[in-house]
Amino acid sequence: MISQWRLRAAFAARLSAMYGREVPAYTTLVDVSREVNEDVLRTHGTEAARLGSPGRVTAERHGAIRVGTPAELGQVARVFGALGMRPVGFYDLREAAVGAAVPVVSTAFRPVDGEELARNPFRVFTSLLTPADPRFFDDDLRTGLESFLAARELFPPELLALADRAEAERELPDDEGERFLRLAVAAFELSREPVDRAWYRTLERVSAVAADIGGVRSTHLNHLTPRVLDIDDLYARMTGRGVEMIDTIQGPPHWDGPDVLLRQTSFRALDEPRALREPDGTVTEGALRVRFGEVEARGIALTPEGRELYDGMLGLVDARLAAEPGAVRDEVARAVWAAHLPATERELGARGLAYFTYRLSADRPRDGSGPPTGLAALLDGGWVRAEPVVYEDFLPRSAAGIFQSNLSGAGSRDDAREGAAYDSAWLAGAVDREVLDPYALYAGQRADSLARVARELDLPEITGFEGVAGVEGLKGLKGLKGLKGLQGIAGHQGSEGVV
Ligand code: OOG
Ligand code: NI
């Protein structure tokens, strides 16, 4: 029998081998990532491993795929359900992409509990085309797209049947497991079937993403992303090897305080030979440029309050750059971070801005004194230690930036028209399963760890979150409005400090 997590790990490894054959520059990226990680672990050792064991980080990947219809997304959910990956979060990239046409909404399929994440955290950012959005597609194009998409089959019935069995039984017999893996990897390979050039170009004029999804009769992996422990070093080394990277690292700047959320960068999409069918029926060898290589560094998960601070800080950076056109984004961001984000994990926790789990300290007091009940006192007294929770999700603005930096053209959108509404509940209906809230998952990890510590110390409960759980004055802190609020937050102290 092959258990679900072994299927997941094997799927991620085989996808990686397949993508390396298809996009050789990806192999370079993986090699350089490994070098960087080995160097960081050599110099920073256990400290670097606090956000993931070396084994986890070395194998860690996220993939990105794009599909065309709710029915296709439902099938994707079954394939990933087989691997113990569930839909988490809703991302509306139509809104996050400013000035470019990215007509998709997305979710991420990933394992959700701590043990499963530690075994193999493979996740896939999955985007769904929005043909019903009139800002991008007129009635004719919508009808054309929908009938083209309805006529294709991305996943063979045998794969879906095996997937349902693996999801229900949480394992597969060896032969069935092997068959499942082969069919699942094949479903994400780049197809050799000729692409209808005229149809592809029609869609490309609206959006390169729409063409990549709705212009071909199959799906494929768009990128596969290794995790690196020092993304600035990675960026410099890739550039040193002559690989053209996008201009920036998306997400938080490099700074002296704790790494939070997610930093990402990529090398530019490369021309790939593809067979094209011309209007007269002949097939020619052409090239399409849609797939690229991305790399990421993961930091600590932020609470809703921490996330509002993060979004407010991004707004502040934008406002400063608009006011001072010559300024360098990274320097401005570093200054904003230094002014507003706590510089230590302890303070991040005390202000209720980030998630931690807690465990009994090996060198806790043994002098017969009983433990206090408040978390701050437990931490101060050396009873309990805090460990950062890794951010397992994605960031809509960074995702939009990654999409945009690799588009061949901006496409077109008509913002005078009313956009079609899609939200998390709609997505849940499409996949016929619950779309989980990332914050609830992180908060659950924290609560579980506190309950365990309370049991171990024989305390009825551990107090100390009341003061920070409902940090006031953060609502409506968006962009420029955040300027005033930010100072308020920076000076905010929970009535009872936590970490
Ligand atoms: C997905 C882009 C988003 C990320 O890491 O934020 C993404 C895509 O290009 O299909 O993968
Ligand atoms: Ni990605």
Short mmCIF file of C-alpha atoms and ligand atoms in Angstrom, two decimals:
data_model
loop_
_atom_site.label_atom_id
_atom_site.label_comp_id
_atom_site.label_asym_id
_atom_site.label_seq_id
_atom_site.Cartn_x
_atom_site.Cartn_y
_atom_site.Cartn_z
CA MET A 1 0.00 0.00 0.00
CA ILE A 2 1.13 3.58 -0.67
CA SER A 3 -0.15 6.08 1.86
CA GLN A 4 -1.54 9.45 0.85
CA TRP A 5 1.49 11.43 1.93
CA ARG A 6 3.86 9.11 0.08
CA LEU A 7 1.72 9.54 -3.03
CA ARG A 8 1.97 13.31 -2.54
CA ALA A 9 5.74 13.23 -2.08
CA ALA A 10 6.18 10.94 -5.09
CA PHE A 11 3.91 13.11 -7.22
CA ALA A 12 5.89 16.25 -6.34
CA ALA A 13 9.21 14.51 -7.07
CA ARG A 14 8.02 13.14 -10.43
CA LEU A 15 6.53 16.45 -11.44
CA SER A 16 9.89 18.02 -10.64
CA ALA A 17 11.74 15.50 -12.84
CA MET A 18 9.22 16.05 -15.64
CA TYR A 19 9.45 19.85 -15.44
CA GLY A 20 13.25 19.66 -15.45
CA ARG A 21 13.09 17.74 -18.75
CA GLU A 22 10.64 20.25 -20.21
CA VAL A 23 12.26 23.46 -18.92
CA PRO A 24 16.02 22.93 -18.41
CA ALA A 25 16.47 26.34 -16.74
CA TYR A 26 14.30 24.98 -13.90
CA THR A 27 17.03 22.45 -13.16
CA THR A 28 19.53 25.29 -12.84
CA LEU A 29 17.17 27.03 -10.43
CA VAL A 30 16.84 23.88 -8.32
CA ASP A 31 20.62 23.37 -8.30
CA VAL A 32 21.31 26.96 -7.25
CA SER A 33 18.57 26.77 -4.60
CA ARG A 34 20.20 23.68 -3.15
CA GLU A 35 23.60 25.41 -3.05
CA VAL A 36 22.12 28.44 -1.31
CA ASN A 37 20.27 26.27 1.23
CA GLU A 38 23.38 24.23 2.02
CA ASP A 39 25.36 27.42 2.59
CA VAL A 40 22.69 28.93 4.84
CA LEU A 41 22.38 25.74 6.88
CA ARG A 42 26.16 25.56 7.21
CA THR A 43 26.40 29.11 8.55
CA HIS A 44 23.12 29.47 10.45
CA GLY A 45 22.34 25.84 11.28
CA THR A 46 19.51 25.27 13.70
CA GLU A 47 18.37 28.90 13.58
CA ALA A 48 17.63 28.53 9.83
CA ALA A 49 15.76 25.27 10.44
CA ARG A 50 13.20 26.97 12.70
CA LEU A 51 11.03 27.64 9.67
CA GLY A 52 11.22 24.07 8.36
CA SER A 53 13.56 21.10 8.64
CA PRO A 54 16.31 20.85 5.99
CA GLY A 55 14.55 17.73 4.64
CA ARG A 56 11.27 19.54 4.23
CA VAL A 57 12.77 22.66 2.68
CA THR A 58 14.90 20.70 0.17
CA ALA A 59 11.90 18.75 -1.14
CA GLU A 60 9.50 21.69 -0.88
CA ARG A 61 7.84 22.88 -4.10
CA HIS A 62 4.74 24.70 -5.16
CA GLY A 63 3.28 24.28 -8.60
CA ALA A 64 0.96 26.56 -10.56
CA ILE A 65 -1.72 25.36 -12.94
CA ARG A 66 -4.57 27.07 -14.75
CA VAL A 67 -7.90 25.60 -15.84
CA GLY A 68 -10.91 26.82 -17.78
CA THR A 69 -14.20 25.67 -16.23
CA PRO A 70 -15.72 25.02 -12.81
CA ALA A 71 -16.08 21.36 -13.85
CA GLU A 72 -12.36 21.15 -14.61
CA LEU A 73 -11.57 22.77 -11.27
CA GLY A 74 -13.79 20.19 -9.58
CA GLN A 75 -11.72 17.43 -11.20
CA VAL A 76 -8.48 19.08 -10.10
CA ALA A 77 -9.87 19.06 -6.55
CA ARG A 78 -10.39 15.29 -6.81
CA VAL A 79 -6.86 14.65 -8.11
CA PHE A 80 -5.34 16.74 -5.31
CA GLY A 81 -7.81 15.34 -2.79
CA ALA A 82 -6.19 11.97 -3.50
CA LEU A 83 -2.91 13.49 -2.30
CA GLY A 84 -4.36 14.93 0.90
CA MET A 85 -4.41 18.47 -0.52
CA ARG A 86 -7.42 20.66 0.17
CA PRO A 87 -8.48 24.03 -1.25
CA VAL A 88 -7.32 26.85 1.01
CA GLY A 89 -8.02 30.54 0.45
CA PHE A 90 -9.55 32.56 -2.37
CA TYR A 91 -7.51 34.96 -4.50
CA ASP A 92 -9.08 37.37 -6.99
CA LEU A 93 -6.27 38.22 -9.38
CA ARG A 94 -8.59 40.24 -11.62
CA GLU A 95 -8.51 42.89 -8.89
CA ALA A 96 -4.93 42.38 -7.72
CA ALA A 97 -3.43 42.86 -11.18
CA VAL A 98 -3.35 46.58 -11.79
CA GLY A 99 -3.11 47.68 -15.42
CA ALA A 100 -3.05 44.17 -16.90
CA ALA A 101 -5.66 41.62 -17.86
CA VAL A 102 -5.42 38.61 -15.56
CA PRO A 103 -8.95 37.15 -15.85
CA VAL A 104 -8.69 34.43 -13.21
CA VAL A 105 -9.69 33.63 -9.63
CA SER A 106 -7.58 31.16 -7.68
CA THR A 107 -7.19 28.91 -4.69
CA ALA A 108 -4.30 26.83 -3.38
CA PHE A 109 -4.50 23.08 -2.81
CA ARG A 110 -2.30 22.00 0.08
CA PRO A 111 -2.03 19.73 3.11
CA VAL A 112 -3.49 21.42 6.16
CA ASP A 113 -2.35 19.76 9.34
CA GLY A 114 1.06 20.26 10.90
CA GLU A 115 2.19 16.66 10.64
CA GLU A 116 1.22 16.39 6.99
CA LEU A 117 2.95 19.68 6.18
CA ALA A 118 6.11 18.47 7.88
CA ARG A 119 6.03 15.23 5.86
CA ASN A 120 5.65 16.98 2.54
CA PRO A 121 4.11 20.44 2.10
CA PHE A 122 3.50 20.23 -1.68
CA ARG A 123 0.96 22.85 -2.77
CA VAL A 124 -0.46 23.97 -6.08
CA PHE A 125 -1.70 27.47 -6.85
CA THR A 126 -4.67 26.79 -9.10
CA SER A 127 -6.31 29.44 -11.24
CA LEU A 128 -9.66 29.36 -12.99
CA LEU A 129 -10.50 31.45 -16.04
CA THR A 130 -13.46 33.85 -15.71
CA PRO A 131 -15.08 33.91 -19.20
CA ALA A 132 -18.26 35.43 -17.71
CA ASP A 133 -16.44 38.66 -16.82
CA PRO A 134 -17.49 41.25 -19.45
CA ARG A 135 -14.54 43.49 -18.62
CA PHE A 136 -12.41 40.98 -20.55
CA PHE A 137 -14.70 38.92 -22.80
CA ASP A 138 -17.57 40.04 -25.00
CA ASP A 139 -20.53 37.73 -25.62
CA ASP A 140 -19.06 36.16 -28.77
CA LEU A 141 -15.73 35.41 -27.18
CA ARG A 142 -17.37 34.06 -24.06
CA THR A 143 -19.55 31.70 -26.10
CA GLY A 144 -16.56 30.60 -28.20
CA LEU A 145 -14.45 29.98 -25.13
CA GLU A 146 -17.13 28.09 -23.27
CA SER A 147 -17.83 25.74 -26.15
CA PHE A 148 -14.10 25.16 -26.79
CA LEU A 149 -13.56 24.35 -23.12
CA ALA A 150 -16.64 22.13 -22.85
CA ALA A 151 -15.28 19.92 -25.63
CA ARG A 152 -11.94 19.06 -24.01
CA GLU A 153 -10.99 16.45 -21.43
CA LEU A 154 -8.08 17.25 -19.10
CA PHE A 155 -8.19 14.18 -16.87
CA PRO A 156 -8.99 10.64 -18.08
CA PRO A 157 -11.84 8.88 -16.21
CA GLU A 158 -9.42 6.20 -14.96
CA LEU A 159 -7.33 8.85 -13.20
CA LEU A 160 -10.40 10.36 -11.54
CA ALA A 161 -11.65 6.96 -10.38
CA LEU A 162 -8.26 6.18 -8.82
CA ALA A 163 -8.22 9.64 -7.26
CA ASP A 164 -11.61 9.12 -5.62
CA ARG A 165 -10.46 5.80 -4.23
CA ALA A 166 -7.22 7.28 -2.84
CA GLU A 167 -9.13 10.13 -1.24
CA ALA A 168 -11.68 7.81 0.37
CA GLU A 169 -9.20 5.15 1.54
CA ARG A 170 -6.22 7.49 2.16
CA GLU A 171 -3.95 5.02 0.40
CA LEU A 172 -3.71 2.93 -2.76
CA PRO A 173 -2.34 -0.55 -3.45
CA ASP A 174 1.13 -0.34 -5.05
CA ASP A 175 0.02 -1.04 -8.64
CA GLU A 176 -2.91 1.35 -8.52
CA GLY A 177 -0.71 3.97 -6.85
CA GLU A 178 1.83 3.66 -9.66
CA ARG A 179 -0.91 3.94 -12.28
CA PHE A 180 -2.38 6.97 -10.53
CA LEU A 181 1.01 8.71 -10.42
CA ARG A 182 1.71 8.08 -14.10
CA LEU A 183 -1.68 9.36 -15.22
CA ALA A 184 -1.55 12.36 -12.88
CA VAL A 185 1.91 13.48 -14.01
CA ALA A 186 0.96 12.94 -17.69
CA ALA A 187 -2.09 15.18 -17.23
CA PHE A 188 0.22 18.14 -16.47
CA GLU A 189 2.76 17.56 -19.27
CA LEU A 190 2.97 20.02 -22.13
CA SER A 191 0.91 18.57 -24.98
CA ARG A 192 2.43 18.06 -28.44
CA GLU A 193 -0.95 18.53 -30.09
CA PRO A 194 -0.87 21.46 -32.52
CA VAL A 195 -2.29 24.75 -31.24
CA ASP A 196 -4.79 26.61 -33.46
CA ARG A 197 -2.79 29.74 -34.13
CA ALA A 198 -5.70 32.05 -35.06
CA TRP A 199 -7.76 31.08 -31.98
CA TYR A 200 -4.75 31.42 -29.69
CA ARG A 201 -3.95 34.89 -31.07
CA THR A 202 -7.58 35.99 -30.71
CA LEU A 203 -7.48 35.15 -27.03
CA GLU A 204 -3.98 36.56 -26.60
CA ARG A 205 -5.19 39.99 -27.69
CA VAL A 206 -7.49 39.97 -24.66
CA SER A 207 -5.10 38.26 -22.27
CA ALA A 208 -2.06 36.02 -22.59
CA VAL A 209 -3.37 34.07 -19.59
CA ALA A 210 -6.69 33.45 -21.36
CA ALA A 211 -4.79 32.13 -24.40
CA ASP A 212 -2.63 29.84 -22.25
CA ILE A 213 -5.76 28.39 -20.64
CA GLY A 214 -8.44 28.49 -23.32
CA GLY A 215 -6.30 28.35 -26.45
CA VAL A 216 -5.15 24.74 -26.01
CA ARG A 217 -6.90 21.42 -25.53
CA SER A 218 -5.02 20.31 -22.41
CA THR A 219 -3.53 21.83 -19.27
CA HIS A 220 0.10 21.94 -18.15
CA LEU A 221 2.24 22.94 -15.26
CA ASN A 222 2.94 26.67 -15.55
CA HIS A 223 5.84 26.65 -13.11
CA LEU A 224 7.25 24.70 -10.21
CA THR A 225 8.83 26.64 -7.40
CA PRO A 226 11.57 25.49 -5.04
CA ARG A 227 11.97 27.07 -1.63
CA VAL A 228 15.17 28.84 -0.72
CA LEU A 229 16.47 30.06 2.62
CA ASP A 230 18.15 33.22 1.24
CA ILE A 231 16.36 34.63 -1.79
CA ASP A 232 18.65 37.66 -2.14
CA ASP A 233 21.66 35.37 -2.49
CA LEU A 234 19.72 33.18 -4.94
CA TYR A 235 18.82 36.22 -7.06
CA ALA A 236 22.46 37.34 -7.20
CA ARG A 237 23.73 33.87 -8.08
CA MET A 238 21.18 33.33 -10.86
CA THR A 239 22.00 36.74 -12.32
CA GLY A 240 25.69 35.79 -12.04
CA ARG A 241 24.98 32.69 -14.13
CA GLY A 242 23.50 34.85 -16.86
CA VAL A 243 19.84 33.94 -16.22
CA GLU A 244 17.58 36.93 -16.77
CA MET A 245 15.47 37.46 -13.67
CA ILE A 246 12.40 39.72 -13.33
CA ASP A 247 13.24 43.14 -11.90
CA THR A 248 12.24 42.62 -8.32
CA ILE A 249 11.68 40.26 -5.48
CA GLN A 250 7.93 40.37 -4.73
CA GLY A 251 6.66 40.74 -1.19
CA PRO A 252 8.50 42.02 1.90
CA PRO A 253 11.96 43.62 1.52
CA HIS A 254 15.16 42.16 2.91
CA TRP A 255 15.56 43.67 6.37
CA ASP A 256 17.04 43.05 9.81
CA GLY A 257 13.87 41.80 11.52
CA PRO A 258 11.99 38.50 11.23
CA ASP A 259 10.99 37.21 7.80
CA VAL A 260 7.24 37.27 7.45
CA LEU A 261 4.89 35.85 4.80
CA LEU A 262 6.45 35.19 1.45
CA ARG A 263 9.12 36.60 -0.86
CA GLN A 264 9.16 35.45 -4.48
CA THR A 265 11.02 36.08 -7.69
CA SER A 266 11.29 34.38 -11.07
CA PHE A 267 13.26 34.12 -14.26
CA ARG A 268 11.51 35.28 -17.37
CA ALA A 269 9.27 33.03 -19.40
CA LEU A 270 11.19 31.30 -22.16
CA ASP A 271 10.31 30.50 -25.77
CA GLU A 272 9.27 26.89 -26.09
CA PRO A 273 8.81 25.14 -29.44
CA ARG A 274 5.14 24.33 -30.04
CA ALA A 275 3.36 22.94 -33.09
CA LEU A 276 0.89 25.47 -34.54
CA ARG A 277 -1.99 24.77 -36.90
CA GLU A 278 -2.40 27.45 -39.56
CA PRO A 279 -5.80 28.52 -40.96
CA ASP A 280 -5.18 26.38 -44.08
CA GLY A 281 -4.71 23.28 -41.93
CA THR A 282 -0.94 22.96 -42.28
CA VAL A 283 1.12 22.46 -39.12
CA THR A 284 4.23 24.57 -38.55
CA GLU A 285 6.80 24.69 -35.78
CA GLY A 286 6.35 27.89 -33.78
CA ALA A 287 7.15 29.06 -30.29
CA LEU A 288 5.06 30.17 -27.34
CA ARG A 289 6.35 31.91 -24.25
CA VAL A 290 4.32 31.19 -21.13
CA ARG A 291 6.27 29.03 -18.73
CA PHE A 292 8.89 30.24 -16.32
CA GLY A 293 10.79 29.43 -13.18
CA GLU A 294 9.99 30.90 -9.81
CA VAL A 295 11.65 30.63 -6.41
CA GLU A 296 10.43 31.64 -2.99
CA ALA A 297 11.45 32.21 0.63
CA ARG A 298 8.84 31.60 3.31
CA GLY A 299 8.52 33.44 6.61
CA ILE A 300 6.17 33.58 9.57
CA ALA A 301 2.39 33.51 9.09
CA LEU A 302 0.69 36.78 10.06
CA THR A 303 -2.63 37.09 11.88
CA PRO A 304 -5.42 39.18 10.26
CA GLU A 305 -4.07 42.14 12.26
CA GLY A 306 -0.53 41.48 11.06
CA ARG A 307 -1.77 41.14 7.53
CA GLU A 308 -3.56 44.46 7.71
CA LEU A 309 -0.35 46.01 8.89
CA TYR A 310 1.48 44.37 5.97
CA ASP A 311 -1.07 45.63 3.44
CA GLY A 312 -0.95 49.08 5.05
CA MET A 313 2.85 49.10 4.77
CA LEU A 314 2.68 48.17 1.07
CA GLY A 315 0.26 51.07 0.60
CA LEU A 316 2.69 53.33 2.38
CA VAL A 317 5.56 52.23 0.14
CA ASP A 318 3.43 52.94 -2.95
CA ALA A 319 2.48 56.36 -1.63
CA ARG A 320 6.11 57.30 -0.91
CA LEU A 321 7.22 56.11 -4.33
CA ALA A 322 4.45 58.12 -5.98
CA ALA A 323 5.52 61.21 -4.05
CA GLU A 324 9.23 60.65 -4.78
CA PRO A 325 9.51 59.16 -8.26
CA GLY A 326 13.31 58.75 -8.11
CA ALA A 327 13.25 56.64 -4.96
CA VAL A 328 14.35 52.98 -4.99
CA ARG A 329 11.51 50.66 -4.01
CA ASP A 330 13.59 48.33 -1.88
CA GLU A 331 15.11 51.15 0.16
CA VAL A 332 11.74 52.78 0.74
CA ALA A 333 10.28 49.43 1.77
CA ARG A 334 13.12 48.78 4.20
CA ALA A 335 12.55 52.17 5.85
CA VAL A 336 8.81 51.54 6.14
CA TRP A 337 9.44 48.08 7.61
CA ALA A 338 11.94 49.43 10.13
CA ALA A 339 9.48 52.11 11.22
CA HIS A 340 6.39 49.92 11.56
CA LEU A 341 7.08 46.21 11.88
CA PRO A 342 8.35 44.83 15.20
CA ALA A 343 11.98 43.79 14.83
CA THR A 344 11.74 40.66 16.97
CA GLU A 345 9.58 37.55 16.98
CA ARG A 346 8.79 38.23 20.59
CA GLU A 347 7.24 41.57 19.81
CA LEU A 348 5.41 40.24 16.78
CA GLY A 349 3.77 37.73 19.07
CA ALA A 350 3.14 40.20 21.88
CA ARG A 351 1.24 42.46 19.54
CA GLY A 352 -0.80 39.63 18.12
CA LEU A 353 0.63 40.17 14.64
CA ALA A 354 2.00 36.70 13.89
CA TYR A 355 1.23 33.04 14.67
CA PHE A 356 3.34 30.89 16.93
CA THR A 357 2.95 27.44 18.40
CA TYR A 358 4.09 26.74 21.92
CA ARG A 359 5.75 23.77 23.57
CA LEU A 360 7.17 22.93 26.96
CA SER A 361 10.73 24.07 27.39
CA ALA A 362 13.24 21.29 28.08
CA ASP A 363 14.94 23.43 30.74
CA ARG A 364 11.79 24.66 32.52
CA PRO A 365 11.99 25.39 36.27
CA ARG A 366 12.26 22.25 38.40
CA ASP A 367 12.35 24.01 41.76
CA GLY A 368 8.86 22.90 42.76
CA SER A 369 7.23 26.23 42.00
CA GLY A 370 3.98 25.85 40.10
CA PRO A 371 3.62 27.27 36.60
CA PRO A 372 1.83 30.60 36.09
CA THR A 373 -1.31 30.55 33.91
CA GLY A 374 -0.59 33.53 31.67
CA LEU A 375 1.29 32.92 28.45
CA ALA A 376 3.62 35.89 28.90
CA ALA A 377 4.64 34.66 32.34
CA LEU A 378 5.09 31.13 31.05
CA LEU A 379 7.42 32.43 28.38
CA ASP A 380 9.29 34.81 30.70
CA GLY A 381 9.68 32.12 33.34
CA GLY A 382 11.23 29.70 30.86
CA TRP A 383 8.36 27.20 31.02
CA VAL A 384 7.32 27.43 27.43
CA ARG A 385 8.98 28.22 24.10
CA ALA A 386 7.42 29.85 21.07
CA GLU A 387 8.03 28.54 17.56
CA PRO A 388 7.04 30.49 14.47
CA VAL A 389 4.31 29.07 12.22
CA VAL A 390 5.43 29.04 8.59
CA TYR A 391 3.26 30.89 6.09
CA GLU A 392 1.88 28.15 3.84
CA ASP A 393 -0.21 30.29 1.50
CA PHE A 394 0.16 32.92 -1.22
CA LEU A 395 -0.18 36.69 -1.62
CA PRO A 396 -2.56 38.10 -4.23
CA ARG A 397 -0.41 41.10 -5.05
CA SER A 398 2.73 39.03 -5.44
CA ALA A 399 0.83 36.46 -7.49
CA ALA A 400 -0.48 39.21 -9.76
CA GLY A 401 3.06 40.56 -10.04
CA ILE A 402 4.36 37.13 -11.00
CA PHE A 403 1.62 36.70 -13.60
CA GLN A 404 2.16 40.19 -15.00
CA SER A 405 5.92 40.17 -15.22
CA ASN A 406 5.66 37.15 -17.47
CA LEU A 407 2.89 38.27 -19.79
CA SER A 408 3.86 39.04 -23.36
CA GLY A 409 1.48 42.02 -23.45
CA ALA A 410 -0.86 43.76 -21.03
CA GLY A 411 -3.93 42.52 -22.95
CA SER A 412 -7.06 44.60 -22.65
CA ARG A 413 -9.77 45.23 -20.11
CA ASP A 414 -12.77 47.51 -20.07
CA ASP A 415 -13.15 48.77 -16.53
CA ALA A 416 -16.27 50.73 -17.48
CA ARG A 417 -18.15 47.42 -17.37
CA GLU A 418 -19.31 45.72 -14.23
CA GLY A 419 -17.16 42.70 -13.34
CA ALA A 420 -18.72 39.27 -12.82
CA ALA A 421 -18.87 38.35 -9.13
CA TYR A 422 -16.86 35.33 -8.01
CA ASP A 423 -16.05 34.66 -4.37
CA SER A 424 -14.95 31.96 -2.01
CA ALA A 425 -18.50 30.56 -1.64
CA TRP A 426 -18.87 30.36 -5.40
CA LEU A 427 -15.53 28.53 -5.63
CA ALA A 428 -16.63 26.11 -2.91
CA GLY A 429 -19.68 25.29 -5.04
CA ALA A 430 -17.48 24.73 -8.11
CA VAL A 431 -15.20 22.25 -6.31
CA ASP A 432 -18.05 20.82 -4.25
CA ARG A 433 -16.01 20.98 -1.07
CA GLU A 434 -15.24 23.50 1.61
CA VAL A 435 -12.69 26.21 0.78
CA LEU A 436 -10.74 26.55 4.01
CA ASP A 437 -9.81 29.81 5.64
CA PRO A 438 -6.02 30.04 6.08
CA TYR A 439 -6.32 32.11 9.27
CA ALA A 440 -8.54 29.50 10.88
CA LEU A 441 -5.92 26.84 10.08
CA TYR A 442 -3.07 28.83 11.64
CA ALA A 443 -5.16 29.76 14.67
CA GLY A 444 -6.08 26.09 15.05
CA GLN A 445 -2.40 25.09 15.13
CA ARG A 446 -1.77 27.68 17.83
CA ALA A 447 -4.79 26.64 19.88
CA ASP A 448 -3.87 22.94 19.65
CA SER A 449 -0.36 23.64 20.89
CA LEU A 450 -1.64 25.70 23.81
CA ALA A 451 -4.12 23.01 24.77
CA ARG A 452 -1.31 20.45 24.78
CA VAL A 453 0.90 22.66 26.97
CA ALA A 454 -2.00 23.24 29.37
CA ARG A 455 -2.52 19.49 29.66
CA GLU A 456 1.17 18.84 30.22
CA LEU A 457 1.39 21.51 32.91
CA ASP A 458 -1.93 20.46 34.41
CA LEU A 459 -3.39 23.95 33.96
CA PRO A 460 -7.12 24.38 33.25
CA GLU A 461 -6.26 26.84 30.48
CA ILE A 462 -3.61 29.26 29.36
CA THR A 463 -4.65 32.88 29.34
CA GLY A 464 -3.06 35.78 27.54
CA PHE A 465 -4.64 36.09 24.12
CA GLU A 466 -7.54 38.27 25.21
CA GLY A 467 -5.44 41.39 25.10
CA VAL A 468 -4.27 40.92 21.55
CA ALA A 469 -7.03 38.92 19.88
CA GLY A 470 -9.18 41.94 19.16
CA VAL A 471 -6.62 44.61 18.43
CA GLU A 472 -8.75 47.69 17.87
CA GLY A 473 -8.26 50.50 15.45
CA LEU A 474 -7.01 48.37 12.58
CA LYS A 475 -10.14 48.25 10.48
CA GLY A 476 -10.18 50.31 7.34
CA LEU A 477 -6.42 50.59 7.33
CA LYS A 478 -5.86 50.53 3.62
CA GLY A 479 -3.30 52.42 1.57
CA LEU A 480 -2.96 56.04 2.46
CA LYS A 481 -5.60 55.87 5.14
CA GLY A 482 -3.14 53.60 6.87
CA LEU A 483 -0.67 56.41 7.45
CA LYS A 484 -2.27 57.53 10.67
CA GLY A 485 -3.40 54.11 11.78
CA LEU A 486 0.06 52.68 11.30
CA GLN A 487 1.56 54.89 13.94
CA GLY A 488 -1.26 53.81 16.18
CA ILE A 489 -0.44 50.16 15.63
CA ALA A 490 3.27 50.58 16.07
CA GLY A 491 2.58 51.98 19.48
CA HIS A 492 -0.06 49.42 20.37
CA GLN A 493 0.59 47.15 23.28
CA GLY A 494 -1.74 44.31 24.07
CA SER A 495 -3.12 44.74 27.57
CA GLU A 496 -1.42 41.48 28.38
CA GLY A 497 1.74 40.86 26.39
CA VAL A 498 1.93 37.42 24.90
CA VAL A 499 5.36 36.47 23.66
C1 OOG B 1 0.20 31.62 -10.88
C2 OOG B 1 0.89 32.86 -10.37
C3 OOG B 1 0.86 32.92 -8.85
C4 OOG B 1 2.53 32.52 -7.00
O1 OOG B 1 3.49 31.86 -6.60
O2 OOG B 1 2.15 33.54 -6.44
C5 OOG B 1 1.87 32.04 -8.21
C6 OOG B 1 0.32 31.43 -12.36
O3 OOG B 1 1.14 32.09 -13.02
O4 OOG B 1 -0.44 30.60 -12.87
O5 OOG B 1 2.20 30.97 -8.63
NI NI B 2 4.10 30.50 -8.06
#
